[in-house]
PDB file of C-alpha atoms and ligand atoms in Angstrom:
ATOM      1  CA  UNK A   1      43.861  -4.277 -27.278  1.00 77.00           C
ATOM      2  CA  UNK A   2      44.212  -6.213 -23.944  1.00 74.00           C
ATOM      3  CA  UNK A   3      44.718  -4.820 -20.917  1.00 82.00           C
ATOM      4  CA  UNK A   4      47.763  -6.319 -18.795  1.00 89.00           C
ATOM      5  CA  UNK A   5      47.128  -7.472 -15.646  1.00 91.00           C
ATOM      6  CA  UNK A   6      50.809  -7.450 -13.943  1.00 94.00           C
ATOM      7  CA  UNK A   7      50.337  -9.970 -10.860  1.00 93.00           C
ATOM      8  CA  UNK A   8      48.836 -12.316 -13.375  1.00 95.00           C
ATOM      9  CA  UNK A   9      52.307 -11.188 -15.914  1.00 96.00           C
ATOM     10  CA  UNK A  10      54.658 -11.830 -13.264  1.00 96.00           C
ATOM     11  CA  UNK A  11      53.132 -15.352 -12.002  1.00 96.00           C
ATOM     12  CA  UNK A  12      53.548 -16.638 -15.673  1.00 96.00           C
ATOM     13  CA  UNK A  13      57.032 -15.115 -16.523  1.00 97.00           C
ATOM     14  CA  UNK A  14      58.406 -17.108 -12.874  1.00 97.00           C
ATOM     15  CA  UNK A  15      56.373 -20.132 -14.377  1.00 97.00           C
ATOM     16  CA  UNK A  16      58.091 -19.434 -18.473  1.00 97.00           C
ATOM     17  CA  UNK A  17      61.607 -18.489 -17.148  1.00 97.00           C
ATOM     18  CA  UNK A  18      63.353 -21.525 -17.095  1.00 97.00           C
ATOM     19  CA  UNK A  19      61.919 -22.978 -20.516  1.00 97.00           C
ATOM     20  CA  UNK A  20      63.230 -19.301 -22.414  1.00 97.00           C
ATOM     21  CA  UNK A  21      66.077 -19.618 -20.652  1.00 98.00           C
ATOM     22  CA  UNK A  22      66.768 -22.888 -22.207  1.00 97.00           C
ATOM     23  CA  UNK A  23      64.703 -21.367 -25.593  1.00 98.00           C
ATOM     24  CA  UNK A  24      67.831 -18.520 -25.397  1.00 98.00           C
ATOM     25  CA  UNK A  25      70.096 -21.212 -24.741  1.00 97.00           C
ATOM     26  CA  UNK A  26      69.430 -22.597 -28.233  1.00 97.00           C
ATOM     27  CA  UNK A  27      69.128 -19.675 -29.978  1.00 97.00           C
ATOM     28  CA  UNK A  28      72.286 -18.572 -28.761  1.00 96.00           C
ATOM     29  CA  UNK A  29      74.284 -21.868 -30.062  1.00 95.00           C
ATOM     30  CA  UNK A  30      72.306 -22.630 -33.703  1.00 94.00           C
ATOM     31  CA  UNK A  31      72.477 -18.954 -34.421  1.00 91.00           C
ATOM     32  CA  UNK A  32      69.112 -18.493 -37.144  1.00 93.00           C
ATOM     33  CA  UNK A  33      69.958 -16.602 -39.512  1.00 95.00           C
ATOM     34  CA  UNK A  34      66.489 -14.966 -39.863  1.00 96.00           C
ATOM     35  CA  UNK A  35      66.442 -14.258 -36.219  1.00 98.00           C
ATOM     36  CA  UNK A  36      66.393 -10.458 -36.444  1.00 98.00           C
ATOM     37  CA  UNK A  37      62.780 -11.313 -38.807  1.00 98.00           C
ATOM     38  CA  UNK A  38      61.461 -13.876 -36.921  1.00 98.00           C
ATOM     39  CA  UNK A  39      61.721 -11.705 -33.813  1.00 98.00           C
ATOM     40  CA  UNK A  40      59.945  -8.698 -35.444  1.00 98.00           C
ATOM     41  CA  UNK A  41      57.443 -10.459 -36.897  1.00 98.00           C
ATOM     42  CA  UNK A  42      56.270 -11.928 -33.144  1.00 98.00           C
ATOM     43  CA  UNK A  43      56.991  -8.016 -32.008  1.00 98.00           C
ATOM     44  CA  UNK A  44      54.515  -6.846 -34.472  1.00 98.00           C
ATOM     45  CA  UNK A  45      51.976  -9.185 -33.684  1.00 97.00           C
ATOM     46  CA  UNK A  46      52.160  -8.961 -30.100  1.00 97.00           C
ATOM     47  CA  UNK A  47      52.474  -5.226 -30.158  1.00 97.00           C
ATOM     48  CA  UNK A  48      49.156  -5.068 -32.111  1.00 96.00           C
ATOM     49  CA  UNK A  49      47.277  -6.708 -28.926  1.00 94.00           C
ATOM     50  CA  UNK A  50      49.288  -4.954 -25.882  1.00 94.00           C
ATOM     51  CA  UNK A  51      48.118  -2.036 -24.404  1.00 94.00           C
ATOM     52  CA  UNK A  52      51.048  -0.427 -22.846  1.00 96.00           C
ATOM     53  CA  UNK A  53      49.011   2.443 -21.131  1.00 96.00           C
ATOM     54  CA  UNK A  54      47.676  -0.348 -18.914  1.00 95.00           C
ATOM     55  CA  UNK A  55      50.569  -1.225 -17.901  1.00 96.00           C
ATOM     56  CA  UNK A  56      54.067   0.908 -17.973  1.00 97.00           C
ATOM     57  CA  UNK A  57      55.822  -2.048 -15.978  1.00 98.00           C
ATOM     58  CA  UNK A  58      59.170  -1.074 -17.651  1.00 98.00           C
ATOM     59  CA  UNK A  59      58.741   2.852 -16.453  1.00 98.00           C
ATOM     60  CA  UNK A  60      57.821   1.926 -13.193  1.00 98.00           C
ATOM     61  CA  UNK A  61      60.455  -0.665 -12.285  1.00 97.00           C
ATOM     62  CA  UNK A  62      63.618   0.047 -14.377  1.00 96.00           C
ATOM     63  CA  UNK A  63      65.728   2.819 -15.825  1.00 97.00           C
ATOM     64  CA  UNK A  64      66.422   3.600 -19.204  1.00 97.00           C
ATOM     65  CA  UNK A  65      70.125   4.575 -19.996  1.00 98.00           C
ATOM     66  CA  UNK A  66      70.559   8.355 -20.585  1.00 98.00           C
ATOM     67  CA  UNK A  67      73.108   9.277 -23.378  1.00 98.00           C
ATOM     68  CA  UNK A  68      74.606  12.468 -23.584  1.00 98.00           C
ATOM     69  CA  UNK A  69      72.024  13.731 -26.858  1.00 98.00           C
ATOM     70  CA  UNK A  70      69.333  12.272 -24.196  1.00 98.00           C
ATOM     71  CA  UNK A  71      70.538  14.473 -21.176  1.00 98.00           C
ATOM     72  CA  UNK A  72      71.169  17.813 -22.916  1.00 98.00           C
ATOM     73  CA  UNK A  73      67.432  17.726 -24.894  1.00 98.00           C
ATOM     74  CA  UNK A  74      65.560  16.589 -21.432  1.00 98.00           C
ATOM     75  CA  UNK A  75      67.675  19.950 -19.411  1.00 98.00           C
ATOM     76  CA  UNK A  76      66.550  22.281 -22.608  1.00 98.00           C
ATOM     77  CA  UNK A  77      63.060  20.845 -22.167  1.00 97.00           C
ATOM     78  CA  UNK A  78      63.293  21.722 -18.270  1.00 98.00           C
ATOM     79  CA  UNK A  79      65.065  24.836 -19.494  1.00 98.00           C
ATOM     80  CA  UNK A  80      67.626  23.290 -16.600  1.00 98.00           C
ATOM     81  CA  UNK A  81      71.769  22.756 -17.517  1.00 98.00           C
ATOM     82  CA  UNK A  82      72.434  19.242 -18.420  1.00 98.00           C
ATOM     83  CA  UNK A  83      74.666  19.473 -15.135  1.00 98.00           C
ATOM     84  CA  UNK A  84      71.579  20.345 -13.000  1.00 98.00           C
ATOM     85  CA  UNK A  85      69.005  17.573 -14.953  1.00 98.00           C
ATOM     86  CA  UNK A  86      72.238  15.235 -14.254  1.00 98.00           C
ATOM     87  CA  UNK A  87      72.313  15.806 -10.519  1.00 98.00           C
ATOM     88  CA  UNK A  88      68.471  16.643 -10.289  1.00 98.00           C
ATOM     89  CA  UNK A  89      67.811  13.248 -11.877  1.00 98.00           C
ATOM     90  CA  UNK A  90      70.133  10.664 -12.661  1.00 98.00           C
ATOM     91  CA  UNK A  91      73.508   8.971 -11.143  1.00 98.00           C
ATOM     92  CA  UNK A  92      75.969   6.559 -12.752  1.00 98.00           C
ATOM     93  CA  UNK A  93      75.503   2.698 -12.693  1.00 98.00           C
ATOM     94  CA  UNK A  94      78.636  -0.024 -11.855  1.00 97.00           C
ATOM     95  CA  UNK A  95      78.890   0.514 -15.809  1.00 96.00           C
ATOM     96  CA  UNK A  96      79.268   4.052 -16.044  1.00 98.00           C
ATOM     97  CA  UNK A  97      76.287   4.338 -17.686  1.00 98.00           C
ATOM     98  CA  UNK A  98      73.387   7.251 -16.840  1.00 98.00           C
ATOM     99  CA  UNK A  99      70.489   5.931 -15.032  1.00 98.00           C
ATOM    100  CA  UNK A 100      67.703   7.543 -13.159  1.00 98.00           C
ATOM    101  CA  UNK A 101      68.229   7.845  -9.726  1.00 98.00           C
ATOM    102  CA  UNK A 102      64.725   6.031  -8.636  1.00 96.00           C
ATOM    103  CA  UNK A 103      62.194   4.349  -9.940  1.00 97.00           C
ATOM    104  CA  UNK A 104      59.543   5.012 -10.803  1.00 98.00           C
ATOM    105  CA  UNK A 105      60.434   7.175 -13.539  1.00 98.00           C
ATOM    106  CA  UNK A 106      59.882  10.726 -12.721  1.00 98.00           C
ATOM    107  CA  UNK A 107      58.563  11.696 -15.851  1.00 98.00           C
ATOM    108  CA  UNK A 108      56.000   9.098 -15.655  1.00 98.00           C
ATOM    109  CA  UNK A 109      52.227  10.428 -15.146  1.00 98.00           C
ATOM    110  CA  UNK A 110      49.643   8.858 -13.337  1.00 96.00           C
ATOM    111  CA  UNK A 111      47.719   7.836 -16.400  1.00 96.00           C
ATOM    112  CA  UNK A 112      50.523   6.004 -17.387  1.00 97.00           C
ATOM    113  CA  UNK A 113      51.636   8.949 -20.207  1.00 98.00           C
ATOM    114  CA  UNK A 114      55.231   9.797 -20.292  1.00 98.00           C
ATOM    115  CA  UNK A 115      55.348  13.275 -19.584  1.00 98.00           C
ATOM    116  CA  UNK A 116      58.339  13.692 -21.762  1.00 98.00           C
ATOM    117  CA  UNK A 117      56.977  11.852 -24.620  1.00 98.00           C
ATOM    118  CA  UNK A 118      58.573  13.731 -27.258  1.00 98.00           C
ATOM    119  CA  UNK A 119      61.637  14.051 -25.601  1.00 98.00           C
ATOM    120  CA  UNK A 120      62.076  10.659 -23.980  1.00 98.00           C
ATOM    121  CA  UNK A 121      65.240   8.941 -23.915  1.00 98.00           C
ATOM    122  CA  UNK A 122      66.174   6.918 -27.275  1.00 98.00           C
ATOM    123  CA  UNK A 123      66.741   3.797 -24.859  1.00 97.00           C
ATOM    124  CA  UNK A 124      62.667   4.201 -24.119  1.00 98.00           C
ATOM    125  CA  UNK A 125      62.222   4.657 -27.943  1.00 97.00           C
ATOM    126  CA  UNK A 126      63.566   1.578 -28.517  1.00 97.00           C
ATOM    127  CA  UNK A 127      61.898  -0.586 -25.645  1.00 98.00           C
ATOM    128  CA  UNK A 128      61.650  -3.232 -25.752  1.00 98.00           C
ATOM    129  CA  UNK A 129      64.315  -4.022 -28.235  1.00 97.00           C
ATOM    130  CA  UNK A 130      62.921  -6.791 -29.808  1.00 98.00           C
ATOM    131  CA  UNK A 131      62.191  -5.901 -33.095  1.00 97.00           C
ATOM    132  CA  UNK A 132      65.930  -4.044 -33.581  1.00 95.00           C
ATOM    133  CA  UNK A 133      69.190  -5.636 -35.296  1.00 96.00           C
ATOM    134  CA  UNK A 134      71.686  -8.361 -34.196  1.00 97.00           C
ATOM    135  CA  UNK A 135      69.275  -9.811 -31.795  1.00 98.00           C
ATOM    136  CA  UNK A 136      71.621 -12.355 -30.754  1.00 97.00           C
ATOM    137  CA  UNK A 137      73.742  -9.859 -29.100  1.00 97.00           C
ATOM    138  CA  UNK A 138      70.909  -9.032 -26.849  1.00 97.00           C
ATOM    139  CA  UNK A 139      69.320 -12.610 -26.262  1.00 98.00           C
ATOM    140  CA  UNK A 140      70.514 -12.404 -22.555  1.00 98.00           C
ATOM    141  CA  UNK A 141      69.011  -9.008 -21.941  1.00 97.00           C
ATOM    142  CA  UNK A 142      66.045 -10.289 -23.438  1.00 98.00           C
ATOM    143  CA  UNK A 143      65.368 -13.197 -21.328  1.00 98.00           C
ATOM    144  CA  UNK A 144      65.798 -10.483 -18.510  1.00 97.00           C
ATOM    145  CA  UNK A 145      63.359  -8.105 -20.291  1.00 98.00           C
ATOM    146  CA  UNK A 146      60.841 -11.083 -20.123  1.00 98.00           C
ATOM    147  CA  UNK A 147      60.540 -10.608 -16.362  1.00 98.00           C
ATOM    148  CA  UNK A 148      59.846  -6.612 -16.831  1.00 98.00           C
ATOM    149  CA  UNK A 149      58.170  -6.790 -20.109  1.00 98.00           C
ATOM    150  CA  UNK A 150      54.942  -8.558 -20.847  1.00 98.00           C
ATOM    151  CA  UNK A 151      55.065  -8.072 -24.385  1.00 98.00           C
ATOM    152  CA  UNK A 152      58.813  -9.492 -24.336  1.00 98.00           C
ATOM    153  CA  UNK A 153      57.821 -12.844 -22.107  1.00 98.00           C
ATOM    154  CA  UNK A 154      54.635 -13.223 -25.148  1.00 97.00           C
ATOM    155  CA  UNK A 155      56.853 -12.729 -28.129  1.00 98.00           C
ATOM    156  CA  UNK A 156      59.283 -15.524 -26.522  1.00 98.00           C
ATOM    157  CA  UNK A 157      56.500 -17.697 -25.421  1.00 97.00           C
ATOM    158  CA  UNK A 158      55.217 -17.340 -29.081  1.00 97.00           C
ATOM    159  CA  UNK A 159      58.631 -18.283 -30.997  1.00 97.00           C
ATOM    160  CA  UNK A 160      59.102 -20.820 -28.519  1.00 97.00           C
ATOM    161  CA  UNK A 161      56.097 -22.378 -29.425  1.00 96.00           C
ATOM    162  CA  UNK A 162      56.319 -21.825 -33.066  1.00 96.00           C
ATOM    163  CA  UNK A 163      59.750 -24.037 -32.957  1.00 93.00           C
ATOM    164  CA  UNK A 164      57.975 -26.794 -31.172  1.00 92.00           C
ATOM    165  CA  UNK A 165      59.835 -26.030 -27.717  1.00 89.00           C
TER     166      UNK A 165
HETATM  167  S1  SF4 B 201      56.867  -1.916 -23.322  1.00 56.31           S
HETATM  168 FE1  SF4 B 201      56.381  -3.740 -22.120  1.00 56.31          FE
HETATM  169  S2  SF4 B 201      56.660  -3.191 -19.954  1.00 56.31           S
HETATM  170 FE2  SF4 B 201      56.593  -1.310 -21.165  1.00 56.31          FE
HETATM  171  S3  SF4 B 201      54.459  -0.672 -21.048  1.00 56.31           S
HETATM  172 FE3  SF4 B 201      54.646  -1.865 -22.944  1.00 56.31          FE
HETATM  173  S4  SF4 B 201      54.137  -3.965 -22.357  1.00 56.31           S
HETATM  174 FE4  SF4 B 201      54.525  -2.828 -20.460  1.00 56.31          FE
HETATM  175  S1  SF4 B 202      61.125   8.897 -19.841  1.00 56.31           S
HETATM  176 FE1  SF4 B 202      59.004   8.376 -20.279  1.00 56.31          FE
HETATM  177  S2  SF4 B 202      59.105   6.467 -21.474  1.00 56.31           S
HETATM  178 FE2  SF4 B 202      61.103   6.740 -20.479  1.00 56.31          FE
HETATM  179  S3  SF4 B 202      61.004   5.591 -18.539  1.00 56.31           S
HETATM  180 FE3  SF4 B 202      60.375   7.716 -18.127  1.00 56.31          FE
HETATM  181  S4  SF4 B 202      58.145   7.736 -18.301  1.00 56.31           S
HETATM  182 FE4  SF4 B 202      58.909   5.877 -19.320  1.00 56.31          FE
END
């Protein structure tokens, strides 16, 4: 497992951005049809290295979107309404989506654990979203996700390199 050092992530996702950028830029137009495999295969392998308790980058810097499933099992896990966990914890984004009102997370311990584990939000579930389906509906967000995500900026850096880009 390797331990993430985030000064040293975010000097080399700066220094990567604008080649994934133009990596996503491809990707985007020639449309590979084995995307969705070629990006879990990179997830798994870079997922077998990362040690996400020495890091938490994504918990401490961004919100997760809260559905309404998300909300009411959190409040019964406070043993707090859904209406008091909403204005305890959360507001609405320019979307209308659920977010958490700060950063970072509240649920997030200082080991790094999410206190909520069990009951975390399917959006953390899925995090980083790039092993899931129809990847090239979420190539922009996962550009972005290489700036929050080390894992995310090492599975791009890898297919990158793997096409010879
Ligand atoms: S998912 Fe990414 S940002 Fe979150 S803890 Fe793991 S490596 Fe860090
Ligand atoms: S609920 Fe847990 S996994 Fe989700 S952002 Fe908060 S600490 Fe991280």
């Amino acid at each position: 497992m390797s331990q993430i050092d985030i000064e040293d992530f975010e000097k080399l996702s700066k220094s990567h951005f604008s080649s994934n950028k133009d990596f996503i830029k491809k990707l985007k137009k020639s449309k590979p049809k084995t995307l969705d495999e070629t990006f879990e295969r990179h997830h798994d392998t870079v997922f077998e290295q990362m040690d996400c308790l020495t890091c938490a980058n994504c918990c401490k810097t961004t919100s997760p979107l809260f559905i309404r499933t998300d909300i009411d099992r959190l409040a019964k896990t406070f043993r707090m309404s859904s209406v008091t966990f909403i204005d305890t914890y959360l507001r609405v984004d320019e979307e209308g989506d659920y977010v958490l009102q700060s950063s970072p997370c509240p649920f997030l311990g200082e080991d790094n654990k999410c206190l909520v584990y069990e009951d975390r939000p399917k959006a953390c579930r899925e995090y980083p979203h790039t092993n899931r389906k129809k990847m090239h509906q979420i190539l922009n967000l996962t550009l972005t996700n290489s700036t929050i995500c080390p894992a995310v900026l090492q599975v791009l850096n890898n297919m990158r390199k793997a096409a010879g880009q």
